[in-house]
Coordinates of C-alpha atoms and ligand atoms in Angstrom, one line a residue:
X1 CA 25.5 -10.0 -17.5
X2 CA 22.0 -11.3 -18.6
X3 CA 18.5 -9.5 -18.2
X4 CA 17.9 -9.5 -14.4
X5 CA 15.4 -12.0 -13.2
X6 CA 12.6 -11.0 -11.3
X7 CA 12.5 -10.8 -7.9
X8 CA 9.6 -11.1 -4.8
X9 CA 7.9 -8.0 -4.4
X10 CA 7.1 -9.1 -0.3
X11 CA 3.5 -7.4 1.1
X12 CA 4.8 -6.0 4.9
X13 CA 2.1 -6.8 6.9
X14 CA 1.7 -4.7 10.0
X15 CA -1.4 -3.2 12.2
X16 CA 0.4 0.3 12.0
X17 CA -0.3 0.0 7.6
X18 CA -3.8 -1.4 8.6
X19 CA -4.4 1.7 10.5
X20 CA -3.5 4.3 7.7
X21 CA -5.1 1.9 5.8
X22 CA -1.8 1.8 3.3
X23 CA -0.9 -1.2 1.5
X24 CA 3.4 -1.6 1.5
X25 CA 5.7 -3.7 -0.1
X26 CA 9.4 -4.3 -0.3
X27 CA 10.6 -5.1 -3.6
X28 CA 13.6 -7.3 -2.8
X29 CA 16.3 -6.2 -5.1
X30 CA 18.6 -7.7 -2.5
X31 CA 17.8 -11.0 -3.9
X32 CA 19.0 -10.3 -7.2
X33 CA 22.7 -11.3 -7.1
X34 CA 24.5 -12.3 -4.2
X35 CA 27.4 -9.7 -5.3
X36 CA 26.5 -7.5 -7.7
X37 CA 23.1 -7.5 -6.1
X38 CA 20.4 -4.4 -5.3
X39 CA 20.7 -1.1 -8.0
X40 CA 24.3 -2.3 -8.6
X41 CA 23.1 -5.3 -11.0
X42 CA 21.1 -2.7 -12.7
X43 CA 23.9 0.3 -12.8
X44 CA 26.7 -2.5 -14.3
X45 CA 25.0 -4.3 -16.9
X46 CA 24.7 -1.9 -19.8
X47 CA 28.4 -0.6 -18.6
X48 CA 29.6 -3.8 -19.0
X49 CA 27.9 -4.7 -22.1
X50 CA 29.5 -1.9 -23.3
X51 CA 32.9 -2.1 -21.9
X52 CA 32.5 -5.4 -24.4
X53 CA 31.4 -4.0 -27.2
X54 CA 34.6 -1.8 -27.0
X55 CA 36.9 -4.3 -26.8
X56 CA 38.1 -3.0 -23.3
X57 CA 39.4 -5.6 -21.6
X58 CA 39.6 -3.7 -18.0
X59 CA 36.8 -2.0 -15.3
X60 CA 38.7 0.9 -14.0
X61 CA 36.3 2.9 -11.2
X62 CA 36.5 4.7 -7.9
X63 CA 35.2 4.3 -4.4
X64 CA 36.0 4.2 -0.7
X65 CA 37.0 1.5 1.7
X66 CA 33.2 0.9 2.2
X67 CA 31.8 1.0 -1.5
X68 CA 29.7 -1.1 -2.6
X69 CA 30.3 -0.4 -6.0
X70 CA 33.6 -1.2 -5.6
X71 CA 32.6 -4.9 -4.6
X72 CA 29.9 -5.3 -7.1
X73 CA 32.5 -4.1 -10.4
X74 CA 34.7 -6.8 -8.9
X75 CA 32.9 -9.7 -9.1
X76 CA 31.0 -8.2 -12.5
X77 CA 34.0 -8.1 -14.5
X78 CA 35.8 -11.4 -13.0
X79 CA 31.7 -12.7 -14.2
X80 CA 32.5 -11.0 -17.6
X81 CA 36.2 -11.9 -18.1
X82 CA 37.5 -8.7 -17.5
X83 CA 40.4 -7.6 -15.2
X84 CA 39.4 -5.0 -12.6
X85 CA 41.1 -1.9 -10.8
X86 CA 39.6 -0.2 -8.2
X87 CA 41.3 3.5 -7.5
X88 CA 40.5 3.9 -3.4
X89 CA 40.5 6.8 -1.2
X90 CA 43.3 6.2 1.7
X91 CA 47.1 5.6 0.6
X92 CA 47.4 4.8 4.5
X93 CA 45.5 1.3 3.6
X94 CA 48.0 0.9 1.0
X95 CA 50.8 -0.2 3.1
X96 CA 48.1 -2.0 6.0
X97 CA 45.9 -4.4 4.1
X98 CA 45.1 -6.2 8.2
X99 CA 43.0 -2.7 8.0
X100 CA 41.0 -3.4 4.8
X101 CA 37.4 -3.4 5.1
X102 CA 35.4 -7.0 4.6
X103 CA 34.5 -4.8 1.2
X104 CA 38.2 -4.1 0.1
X105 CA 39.2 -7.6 1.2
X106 CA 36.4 -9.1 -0.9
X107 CA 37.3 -7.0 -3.9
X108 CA 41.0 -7.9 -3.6
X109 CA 39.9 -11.8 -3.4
X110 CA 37.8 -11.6 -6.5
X111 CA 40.7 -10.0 -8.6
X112 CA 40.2 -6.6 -8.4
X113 CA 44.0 -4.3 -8.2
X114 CA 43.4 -2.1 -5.8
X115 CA 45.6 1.5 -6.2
X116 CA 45.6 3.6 -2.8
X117 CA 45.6 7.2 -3.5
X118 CA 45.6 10.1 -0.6
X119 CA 42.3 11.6 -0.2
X120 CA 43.5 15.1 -1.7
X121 CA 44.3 13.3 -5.1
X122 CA 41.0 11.1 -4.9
X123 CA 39.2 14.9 -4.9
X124 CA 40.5 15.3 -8.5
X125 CA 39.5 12.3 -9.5
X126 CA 37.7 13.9 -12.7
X127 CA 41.6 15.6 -13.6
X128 CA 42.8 12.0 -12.7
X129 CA 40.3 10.3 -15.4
X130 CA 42.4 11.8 -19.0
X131 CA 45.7 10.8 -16.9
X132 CA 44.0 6.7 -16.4
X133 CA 42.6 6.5 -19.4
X134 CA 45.9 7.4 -21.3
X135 CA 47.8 5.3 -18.9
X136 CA 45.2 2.1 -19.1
X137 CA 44.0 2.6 -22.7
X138 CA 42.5 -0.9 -22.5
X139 CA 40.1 -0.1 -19.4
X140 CA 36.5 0.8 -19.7
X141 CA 36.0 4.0 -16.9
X142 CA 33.1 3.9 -14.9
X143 CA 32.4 6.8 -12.5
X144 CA 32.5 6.8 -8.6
X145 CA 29.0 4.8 -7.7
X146 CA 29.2 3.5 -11.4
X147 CA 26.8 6.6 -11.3
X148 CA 26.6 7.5 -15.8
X149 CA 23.5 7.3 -18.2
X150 CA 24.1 3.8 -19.0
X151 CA 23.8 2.9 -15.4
X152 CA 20.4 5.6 -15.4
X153 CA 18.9 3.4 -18.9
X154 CA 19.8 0.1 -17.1
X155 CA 16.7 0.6 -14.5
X156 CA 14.1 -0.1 -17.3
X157 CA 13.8 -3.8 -16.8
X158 CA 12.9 -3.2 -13.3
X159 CA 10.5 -0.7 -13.3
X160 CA 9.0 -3.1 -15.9
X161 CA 8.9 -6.1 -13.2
X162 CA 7.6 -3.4 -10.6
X163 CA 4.4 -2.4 -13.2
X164 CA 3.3 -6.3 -14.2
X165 CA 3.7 -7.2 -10.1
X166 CA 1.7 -3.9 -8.5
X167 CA 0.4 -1.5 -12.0
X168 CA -1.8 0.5 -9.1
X169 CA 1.1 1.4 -7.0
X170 CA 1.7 4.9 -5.4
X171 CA 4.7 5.7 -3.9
X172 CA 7.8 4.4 -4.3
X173 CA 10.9 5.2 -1.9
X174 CA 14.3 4.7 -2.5
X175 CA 17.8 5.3 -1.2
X176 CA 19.7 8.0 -3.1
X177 CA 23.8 8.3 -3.0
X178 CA 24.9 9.9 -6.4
X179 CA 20.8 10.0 -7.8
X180 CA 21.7 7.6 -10.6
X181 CA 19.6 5.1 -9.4
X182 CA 16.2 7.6 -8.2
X183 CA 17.0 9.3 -12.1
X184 CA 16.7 5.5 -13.5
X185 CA 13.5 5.1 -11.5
X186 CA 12.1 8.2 -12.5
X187 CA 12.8 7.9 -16.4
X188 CA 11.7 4.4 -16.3
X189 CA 8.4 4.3 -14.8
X190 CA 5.6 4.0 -17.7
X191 CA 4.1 7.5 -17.7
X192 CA -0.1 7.7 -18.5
X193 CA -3.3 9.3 -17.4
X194 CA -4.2 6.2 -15.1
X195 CA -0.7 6.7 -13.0
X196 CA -0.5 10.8 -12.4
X197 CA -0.9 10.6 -9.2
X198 CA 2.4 8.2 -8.3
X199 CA 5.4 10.2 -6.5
X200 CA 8.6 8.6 -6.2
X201 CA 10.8 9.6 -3.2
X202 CA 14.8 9.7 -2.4
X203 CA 16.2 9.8 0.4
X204 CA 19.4 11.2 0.3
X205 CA 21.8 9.3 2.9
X206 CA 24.3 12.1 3.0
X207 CA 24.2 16.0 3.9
X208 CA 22.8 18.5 2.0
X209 CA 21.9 16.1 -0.7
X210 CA 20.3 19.7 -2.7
X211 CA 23.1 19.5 -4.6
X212 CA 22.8 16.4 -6.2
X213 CA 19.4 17.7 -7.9
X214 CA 20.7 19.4 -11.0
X215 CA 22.3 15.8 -12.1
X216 CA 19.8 14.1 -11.4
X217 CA 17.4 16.1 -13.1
X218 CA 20.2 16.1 -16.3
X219 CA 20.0 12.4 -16.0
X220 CA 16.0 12.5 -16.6
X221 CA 15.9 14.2 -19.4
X222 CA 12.8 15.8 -20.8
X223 CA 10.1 13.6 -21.2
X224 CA 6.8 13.6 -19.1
X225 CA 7.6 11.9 -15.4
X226 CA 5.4 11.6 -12.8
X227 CA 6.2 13.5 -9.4
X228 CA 9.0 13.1 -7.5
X229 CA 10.9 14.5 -4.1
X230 CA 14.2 14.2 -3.2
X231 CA 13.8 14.0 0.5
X232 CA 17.2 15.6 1.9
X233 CA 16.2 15.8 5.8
X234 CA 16.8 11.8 6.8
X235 CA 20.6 11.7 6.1
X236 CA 20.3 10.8 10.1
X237 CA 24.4 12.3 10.5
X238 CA 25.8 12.2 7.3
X239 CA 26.8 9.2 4.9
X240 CA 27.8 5.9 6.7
X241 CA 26.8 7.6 10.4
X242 CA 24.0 6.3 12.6
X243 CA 22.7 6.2 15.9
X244 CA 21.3 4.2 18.7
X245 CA 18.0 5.3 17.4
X246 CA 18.4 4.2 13.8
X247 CA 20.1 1.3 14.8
X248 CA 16.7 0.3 16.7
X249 CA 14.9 1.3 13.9
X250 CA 16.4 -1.3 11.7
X251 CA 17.3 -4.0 14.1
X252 CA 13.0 -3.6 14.9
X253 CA 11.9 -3.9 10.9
X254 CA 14.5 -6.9 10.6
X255 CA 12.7 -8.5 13.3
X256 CA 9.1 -7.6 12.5
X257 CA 9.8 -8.4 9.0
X258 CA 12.6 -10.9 8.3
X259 CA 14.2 -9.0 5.9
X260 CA 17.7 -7.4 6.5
X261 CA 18.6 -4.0 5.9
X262 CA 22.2 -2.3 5.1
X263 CA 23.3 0.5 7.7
X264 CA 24.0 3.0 5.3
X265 CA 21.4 3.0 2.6
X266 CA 18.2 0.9 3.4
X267 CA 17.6 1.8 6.8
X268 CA 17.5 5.5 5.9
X269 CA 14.9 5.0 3.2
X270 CA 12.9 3.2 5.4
X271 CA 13.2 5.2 8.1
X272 CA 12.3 8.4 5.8
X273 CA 9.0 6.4 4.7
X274 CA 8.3 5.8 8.4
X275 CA 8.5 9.4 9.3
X276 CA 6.6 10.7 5.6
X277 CA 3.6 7.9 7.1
X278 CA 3.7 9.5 10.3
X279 CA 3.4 13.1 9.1
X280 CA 0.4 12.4 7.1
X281 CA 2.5 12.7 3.4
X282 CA 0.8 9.5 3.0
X283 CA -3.0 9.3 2.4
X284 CA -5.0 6.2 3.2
X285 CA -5.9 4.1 -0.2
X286 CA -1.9 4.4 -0.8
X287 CA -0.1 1.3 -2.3
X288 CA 3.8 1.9 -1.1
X289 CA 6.6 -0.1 -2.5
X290 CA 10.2 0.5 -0.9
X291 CA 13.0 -0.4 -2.8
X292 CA 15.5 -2.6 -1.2
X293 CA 18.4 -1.8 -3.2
X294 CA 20.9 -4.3 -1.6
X295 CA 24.3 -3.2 -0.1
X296 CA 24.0 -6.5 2.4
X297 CA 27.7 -7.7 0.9
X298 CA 30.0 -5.4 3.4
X299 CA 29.4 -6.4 7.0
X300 CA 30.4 -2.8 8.2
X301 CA 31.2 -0.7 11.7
X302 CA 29.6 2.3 11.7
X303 CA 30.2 5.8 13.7
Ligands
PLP1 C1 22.9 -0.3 -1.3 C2 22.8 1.0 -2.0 N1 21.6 1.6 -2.1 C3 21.5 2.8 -2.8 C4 22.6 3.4 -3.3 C5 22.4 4.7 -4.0 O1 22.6 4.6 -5.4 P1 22.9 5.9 -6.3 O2 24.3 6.3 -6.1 O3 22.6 5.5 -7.7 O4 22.0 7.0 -5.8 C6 23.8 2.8 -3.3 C7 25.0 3.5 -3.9 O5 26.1 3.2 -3.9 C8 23.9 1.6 -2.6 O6 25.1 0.9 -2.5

């Protein structure tokens, strides 16, 4: 996988910005890859650089019907030469694939094996990895959400696009699942005097996302960053559940600014910066850039 290219970083022009006097951008990660696209180009490449450089000649990971992840590794390793298995939560899909997701049946398509396991098994998952890698020696493990420090370092190049195409910006806002991609933000945006007053924001698309904090802050590390939040009340239901409302939301920024957004990720960052604009958390003068970190590969029903 080669260095990512650089992608639009699209001003959102709109009277309600003009009236806070904000400047906003998306920065249009969704345009990176039309697989492994968003934070996934970003969370792969190092892993599979590595993978390489080990001789593996396998991707083993984890995910759900739905994962995104589990889409991405497919096509990443087919794009590296390497066989991929994906280890999914459900052994009732085993036995049903009319029942696969568009995401499971796109994974199968682009070579991936596909093991079903019940969800109590899939809990263990971290017990499960010594069995796997003893029983695939030749495959390279990669985490649930690809979600490891490689995947953390392999944000550099992007932050680096984001300071040459906006070096006064302000805020920036991304979706959080695991916090491997906010960490990645955080420990890759160019600390100095002239920038101390950025904040970057999560926004945690599942419940209680508190407990995600200590990892992410593990995946930081100690140098000097600039502020950050992770914002833990927009999870809007819990991970992969929406609403009428939200579903308004996005269908309303999709028109207004031609770009699509995924149900389960996108939409609640937006929505979060939205709400943060509304409850004064962001001053005039402010330049905003929301993330777009993909996800637009699984067309998907939501509860
Ligand atoms: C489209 C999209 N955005 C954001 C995220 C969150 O990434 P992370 O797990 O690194 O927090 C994911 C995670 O899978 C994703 O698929």
């Amino acid at each position: 996988m080669n260095s990512p290219e650089i992608t639009p970083l699209t001003p959102l022009i709109s009277p309600l910005f003009e009236a806070y006097n904000i400047s906003v951008y998306m920065k249009r990660e969704e345009l990176n890859h039309p697989f492994i696209q968003g934070n996934k180009l970003h969370k792969l490449r190092l892993n599979i650089q590595a993978a390489l450089a080990q001789h593996k000649t396998t991707l083993l990971t984890f995910g759900g019907a739905y994962s995104n992840h589990i889409a991405a590794t497919a096509v990443a390793a087919q794009e590296a030469g390497l066989s991929s298995i994906g280890i999914i939560r459900g052994d009732e899909l085993a036995t049903q694939p009319e029942n696969w997701s568009a995401t499971l049946k796109q994974a199968s398509k682009n070579g991936m094996t596909l093991q079903f396991v019940t969800r109590a098994e899939y809990r263990k998952k971290s017990e499960m990895l010594t069995l796997l890698q003893a029983k695939f020696p030749e495959a390279y493990l990669l985490p649930e959400g690809g979600s490891n420090t490689l995947a953390v370092e392999g944000f550099k190049p992007l932050m680096q696009q984001i300071e040459m195409q906006c070096p006064d910006w302000t805020h920036l806002f991304s979706a959080v699942g695991t916090g491997a991609t906010l960490a990645g933000l955080i420990k890759h945006t160019p600390f100095s005097p002239q920038t101390v007053q950025r904040t970057i924001l999560g926004v945690a698309v599942l419940k209680q996302g508190d407990y995600l904090l200590p990892q992410i802050k593990t995946w930081v590390g100690q140098k000097p960053v600039h502020s950050w939040k992770l914002l833990t009340q927009y999870h809007g239901g819990g991970y992969a559940k929406s609403s009428d409302a939200l579903q308004k939301k996005q269908q309303a920024f999709e028109q207004a600014f031609d770009i699509r957004l995924d149900p389960i990720y996108t939409v609640k960052m937006v929505n979060a910066f939205y709400e943060q604009l509304k409850q004064g958390e962001i001053k005039s003068g402010s330049k905003v850039i929301l993330l777009h970190t993909g996800g637009l590969q699984g067309s998907t029903q939501l509860t």
